[in-house]
Amino acid sequence: MAALRKLVRPLLATPFITGGLRTLGQPEAVGEVAQPVVRAVGKRVPVLAGDPLQLVRVTSTIQAAAGLLFATGRAPRLAALTLAATLVPTSLTAHAFGTVEDLEERARQRAHFLTDLSALGGLLIAAADTHGKPSLAYRSRHALDHRHPVNAVRRPVEAAAASTANRAKAVAAFLAGSR
């Protein structure tokens, strides 16, 4: 399974890396498409209102950086979740097939949207992947449920007592030998 992860992560990350870098080079091409969405979102979230080109640059930088992290296996769960979070508004903006009049273009945009939807599914699976190990929440719950309070205290006390007894015997033997 580890080999599969090493193969699949770069394959899933490549469109985000190349798309992010391409958009960083020419943000104006995407800025026009993003303008209506930036206005609509800006009404609800005033922090995001502003220059659509700046939002496009930020989004493409995040996608390229998170794609590189995901492809190299550095913080893969966080990177996958970040890519998924940026994919949703990007896909809804770039592939709004419901607003297209031309039937062929609508079909093309729907295909792109469905491709993005499948990538979103893969990213969500990757974000939940714990490499076959139980999650931190499970491990902490399991440790608390199965820990016996007496044994949790008794073992360290017994170990300390045994260590002290061994030291006392060694000191007694040393003192007995020096007389």
PDB file of N, CA and C in Angstrom, residues 115-160:
ATOM      1  N   THR A 115     -15.098  15.664 -13.579  1.00  0.00           N
ATOM      2  CA  THR A 115     -13.699  15.302 -13.349  1.00  0.00           C
ATOM      3  C   THR A 115     -13.209  15.933 -12.047  1.00  0.00           C
ATOM      4  N   ASP A 116     -13.551  17.198 -11.842  1.00  0.00           N
ATOM      5  CA  ASP A 116     -13.181  17.862 -10.589  1.00  0.00           C
ATOM      6  C   ASP A 116     -13.863  17.199  -9.391  1.00  0.00           C
ATOM      7  N   LEU A 117     -15.092  16.764  -9.592  1.00  0.00           N
ATOM      8  CA  LEU A 117     -15.819  16.083  -8.526  1.00  0.00           C
ATOM      9  C   LEU A 117     -15.134  14.770  -8.146  1.00  0.00           C
ATOM     10  N   SER A 118     -14.651  14.035  -9.133  1.00  0.00           N
ATOM     11  CA  SER A 118     -13.936  12.790  -8.826  1.00  0.00           C
ATOM     12  C   SER A 118     -12.601  13.085  -8.146  1.00  0.00           C
ATOM     13  N   ALA A 119     -11.928  14.161  -8.543  1.00  0.00           N
ATOM     14  CA  ALA A 119     -10.689  14.560  -7.863  1.00  0.00           C
ATOM     15  C   ALA A 119     -10.986  14.939  -6.416  1.00  0.00           C
ATOM     16  N   LEU A 120     -12.115  15.600  -6.178  1.00  0.00           N
ATOM     17  CA  LEU A 120     -12.508  15.951  -4.823  1.00  0.00           C
ATOM     18  C   LEU A 120     -12.694  14.690  -3.974  1.00  0.00           C
ATOM     19  N   GLY A 121     -13.314  13.675  -4.549  1.00  0.00           N
ATOM     20  CA  GLY A 121     -13.469  12.413  -3.827  1.00  0.00           C
ATOM     21  C   GLY A 121     -12.134  11.784  -3.479  1.00  0.00           C
ATOM     22  N   GLY A 122     -11.212  11.776  -4.428  1.00  0.00           N
ATOM     23  CA  GLY A 122      -9.883  11.238  -4.158  1.00  0.00           C
ATOM     24  C   GLY A 122      -9.143  12.020  -3.083  1.00  0.00           C
ATOM     25  N   LEU A 123      -9.292  13.343  -3.108  1.00  0.00           N
ATOM     26  CA  LEU A 123      -8.637  14.179  -2.102  1.00  0.00           C
ATOM     27  C   LEU A 123      -9.229  13.949  -0.717  1.00  0.00           C
ATOM     28  N   LEU A 124     -10.534  13.760  -0.646  1.00  0.00           N
ATOM     29  CA  LEU A 124     -11.152  13.500   0.658  1.00  0.00           C
ATOM     30  C   LEU A 124     -10.731  12.138   1.208  1.00  0.00           C
ATOM     31  N   ILE A 125     -10.588  11.151   0.335  1.00  0.00           N
ATOM     32  CA  ILE A 125     -10.074   9.855   0.782  1.00  0.00           C
ATOM     33  C   ILE A 125      -8.638  10.009   1.276  1.00  0.00           C
ATOM     34  N   ALA A 126      -7.834  10.766   0.542  1.00  0.00           N
ATOM     35  CA  ALA A 126      -6.443  10.988   0.953  1.00  0.00           C
ATOM     36  C   ALA A 126      -6.361  11.761   2.266  1.00  0.00           C
ATOM     37  N   ALA A 127      -7.284  12.690   2.484  1.00  0.00           N
ATOM     38  CA  ALA A 127      -7.280  13.463   3.728  1.00  0.00           C
ATOM     39  C   ALA A 127      -7.626  12.593   4.925  1.00  0.00           C
ATOM     40  N   ALA A 128      -8.379  11.531   4.702  1.00  0.00           N
ATOM     41  CA  ALA A 128      -8.762  10.636   5.800  1.00  0.00           C
ATOM     42  C   ALA A 128      -7.788   9.471   5.956  1.00  0.00           C
ATOM     43  N   ASP A 129      -6.847   9.316   5.046  1.00  0.00           N
ATOM     44  CA  ASP A 129      -5.922   8.180   5.064  1.00  0.00           C
ATOM     45  C   ASP A 129      -4.918   8.314   6.209  1.00  0.00           C
ATOM     46  N   THR A 130      -4.890   7.309   7.072  1.00  0.00           N
ATOM     47  CA  THR A 130      -3.957   7.320   8.209  1.00  0.00           C
ATOM     48  C   THR A 130      -2.843   6.292   8.023  1.00  0.00           C
ATOM     49  N   HIS A 131      -2.615   5.845   6.821  1.00  0.00           N
ATOM     50  CA  HIS A 131      -1.558   4.870   6.507  1.00  0.00           C
ATOM     51  C   HIS A 131      -1.776   3.541   7.240  1.00  0.00           C
ATOM     52  N   GLY A 132      -3.017   3.179   7.453  1.00  0.00           N
ATOM     53  CA  GLY A 132      -3.319   1.919   8.108  1.00  0.00           C
ATOM     54  C   GLY A 132      -3.191   1.962   9.619  1.00  0.00           C
ATOM     55  N   LYS A 133      -2.811   3.086  10.162  1.00  0.00           N
ATOM     56  CA  LYS A 133      -2.693   3.229  11.618  1.00  0.00           C
ATOM     57  C   LYS A 133      -3.983   3.847  12.146  1.00  0.00           C
ATOM     58  N   PRO A 134      -4.340   3.505  13.372  1.00  0.00           N
ATOM     59  CA  PRO A 134      -5.533   4.141  13.940  1.00  0.00           C
ATOM     60  C   PRO A 134      -5.325   5.645  14.097  1.00  0.00           C
ATOM     61  N   SER A 135      -6.404   6.382  14.021  1.00  0.00           N
ATOM     62  CA  SER A 135      -6.309   7.830  14.163  1.00  0.00           C
ATOM     63  C   SER A 135      -5.928   8.201  15.590  1.00  0.00           C
ATOM     64  N   LEU A 136      -5.501   9.426  15.769  1.00  0.00           N
ATOM     65  CA  LEU A 136      -5.123   9.908  17.086  1.00  0.00           C
ATOM     66  C   LEU A 136      -6.318   9.880  18.030  1.00  0.00           C
ATOM     67  N   ALA A 137      -7.499  10.232  17.527  1.00  0.00           N
ATOM     68  CA  ALA A 137      -8.700  10.208  18.362  1.00  0.00           C
ATOM     69  C   ALA A 137      -8.993   8.784  18.839  1.00  0.00           C
ATOM     70  N   TYR A 138      -8.880   7.806  17.946  1.00  0.00           N
ATOM     71  CA  TYR A 138      -9.125   6.414  18.325  1.00  0.00           C
ATOM     72  C   TYR A 138      -8.102   5.950  19.359  1.00  0.00           C
ATOM     73  N   ARG A 139      -6.835   6.262  19.119  1.00  0.00           N
ATOM     74  CA  ARG A 139      -5.797   5.812  20.050  1.00  0.00           C
ATOM     75  C   ARG A 139      -5.977   6.418  21.434  1.00  0.00           C
ATOM     76  N   SER A 140      -6.331   7.683  21.509  1.00  0.00           N
ATOM     77  CA  SER A 140      -6.513   8.296  22.822  1.00  0.00           C
ATOM     78  C   SER A 140      -7.751   7.745  23.513  1.00  0.00           C
ATOM     79  N   ARG A 141      -8.843   7.533  22.772  1.00  0.00           N
ATOM     80  CA  ARG A 141     -10.042   6.931  23.358  1.00  0.00           C
ATOM     81  C   ARG A 141      -9.746   5.529  23.852  1.00  0.00           C
ATOM     82  N   HIS A 142      -9.032   4.749  23.048  1.00  0.00           N
ATOM     83  CA  HIS A 142      -8.704   3.366  23.381  1.00  0.00           C
ATOM     84  C   HIS A 142      -7.806   3.303  24.616  1.00  0.00           C
ATOM     85  N   ALA A 143      -6.857   4.192  24.698  1.00  0.00           N
ATOM     86  CA  ALA A 143      -5.947   4.198  25.842  1.00  0.00           C
ATOM     87  C   ALA A 143      -6.691   4.548  27.120  1.00  0.00           C
ATOM     88  N   LEU A 144      -7.604   5.486  27.048  1.00  0.00           N
ATOM     89  CA  LEU A 144      -8.354   5.873  28.242  1.00  0.00           C
ATOM     90  C   LEU A 144      -9.353   4.806  28.658  1.00  0.00           C
ATOM     91  N   ASP A 145      -9.968   4.131  27.702  1.00  0.00           N
ATOM     92  CA  ASP A 145     -10.959   3.112  28.021  1.00  0.00           C
ATOM     93  C   ASP A 145     -10.339   1.848  28.596  1.00  0.00           C
ATOM     94  N   HIS A 146      -9.114   1.502  28.206  1.00  0.00           N
ATOM     95  CA  HIS A 146      -8.522   0.230  28.588  1.00  0.00           C
ATOM     96  C   HIS A 146      -7.393   0.348  29.608  1.00  0.00           C
ATOM     97  N   ARG A 147      -7.239   1.482  30.181  1.00  0.00           N
ATOM     98  CA  ARG A 147      -6.180   1.655  31.167  1.00  0.00           C
ATOM     99  C   ARG A 147      -6.748   1.375  32.550  1.00  0.00           C
ATOM    100  N   HIS A 148      -6.108   0.495  33.306  1.00  0.00           N
ATOM    101  CA  HIS A 148      -6.536   0.182  34.664  1.00  0.00           C
ATOM    102  C   HIS A 148      -5.799   1.117  35.609  1.00  0.00           C
ATOM    103  N   PRO A 149      -6.521   1.876  36.443  1.00  0.00           N
ATOM    104  CA  PRO A 149      -5.854   2.886  37.256  1.00  0.00           C
ATOM    105  C   PRO A 149      -4.793   2.334  38.202  1.00  0.00           C
ATOM    106  N   VAL A 150      -5.037   1.161  38.793  1.00  0.00           N
ATOM    107  CA  VAL A 150      -4.060   0.604  39.727  1.00  0.00           C
ATOM    108  C   VAL A 150      -2.792   0.186  38.990  1.00  0.00           C
ATOM    109  N   ASN A 151      -2.952  -0.474  37.848  1.00  0.00           N
ATOM    110  CA  ASN A 151      -1.782  -0.916  37.079  1.00  0.00           C
ATOM    111  C   ASN A 151      -0.995   0.270  36.529  1.00  0.00           C
ATOM    112  N   ALA A 152      -1.683   1.343  36.204  1.00  0.00           N
ATOM    113  CA  ALA A 152      -0.996   2.509  35.665  1.00  0.00           C
ATOM    114  C   ALA A 152      -0.053   3.126  36.687  1.00  0.00           C
ATOM    115  N   VAL A 153      -0.390   3.012  37.965  1.00  0.00           N
ATOM    116  CA  VAL A 153       0.455   3.564  39.022  1.00  0.00           C
ATOM    117  C   VAL A 153       1.400   2.511  39.577  1.00  0.00           C
ATOM    118  N   ARG A 154       0.921   1.257  39.704  1.00  0.00           N
ATOM    119  CA  ARG A 154       1.697   0.200  40.347  1.00  0.00           C
ATOM    120  C   ARG A 154       2.990  -0.116  39.604  1.00  0.00           C
ATOM    121  N   ARG A 155       2.931  -0.237  38.290  1.00  0.00           N
ATOM    122  CA  ARG A 155       4.132  -0.626  37.529  1.00  0.00           C
ATOM    123  C   ARG A 155       5.292   0.350  37.702  1.00  0.00           C
ATOM    124  N   PRO A 156       5.080   1.652  37.554  1.00  0.00           N
ATOM    125  CA  PRO A 156       6.217   2.560  37.762  1.00  0.00           C
ATOM    126  C   PRO A 156       6.738   2.545  39.195  1.00  0.00           C
ATOM    127  N   VAL A 157       5.836   2.381  40.175  1.00  0.00           N
ATOM    128  CA  VAL A 157       6.264   2.335  41.578  1.00  0.00           C
ATOM    129  C   VAL A 157       7.084   1.084  41.830  1.00  0.00           C
ATOM    130  N   GLU A 158       6.630  -0.061  41.283  1.00  0.00           N
ATOM    131  CA  GLU A 158       7.389  -1.310  41.456  1.00  0.00           C
ATOM    132  C   GLU A 158       8.759  -1.206  40.807  1.00  0.00           C
ATOM    133  N   ALA A 159       8.833  -0.602  39.642  1.00  0.00           N
ATOM    134  CA  ALA A 159      10.127  -0.454  38.961  1.00  0.00           C
ATOM    135  C   ALA A 159      11.063   0.435  39.766  1.00  0.00           C
ATOM    136  N   ALA A 160      10.541   1.523  40.323  1.00  0.00           N
ATOM    137  CA  ALA A 160      11.374   2.408  41.135  1.00  0.00           C
ATOM    138  C   ALA A 160      11.828   1.717  42.411  1.00  0.00           C
TER     139      ALA A 160
END
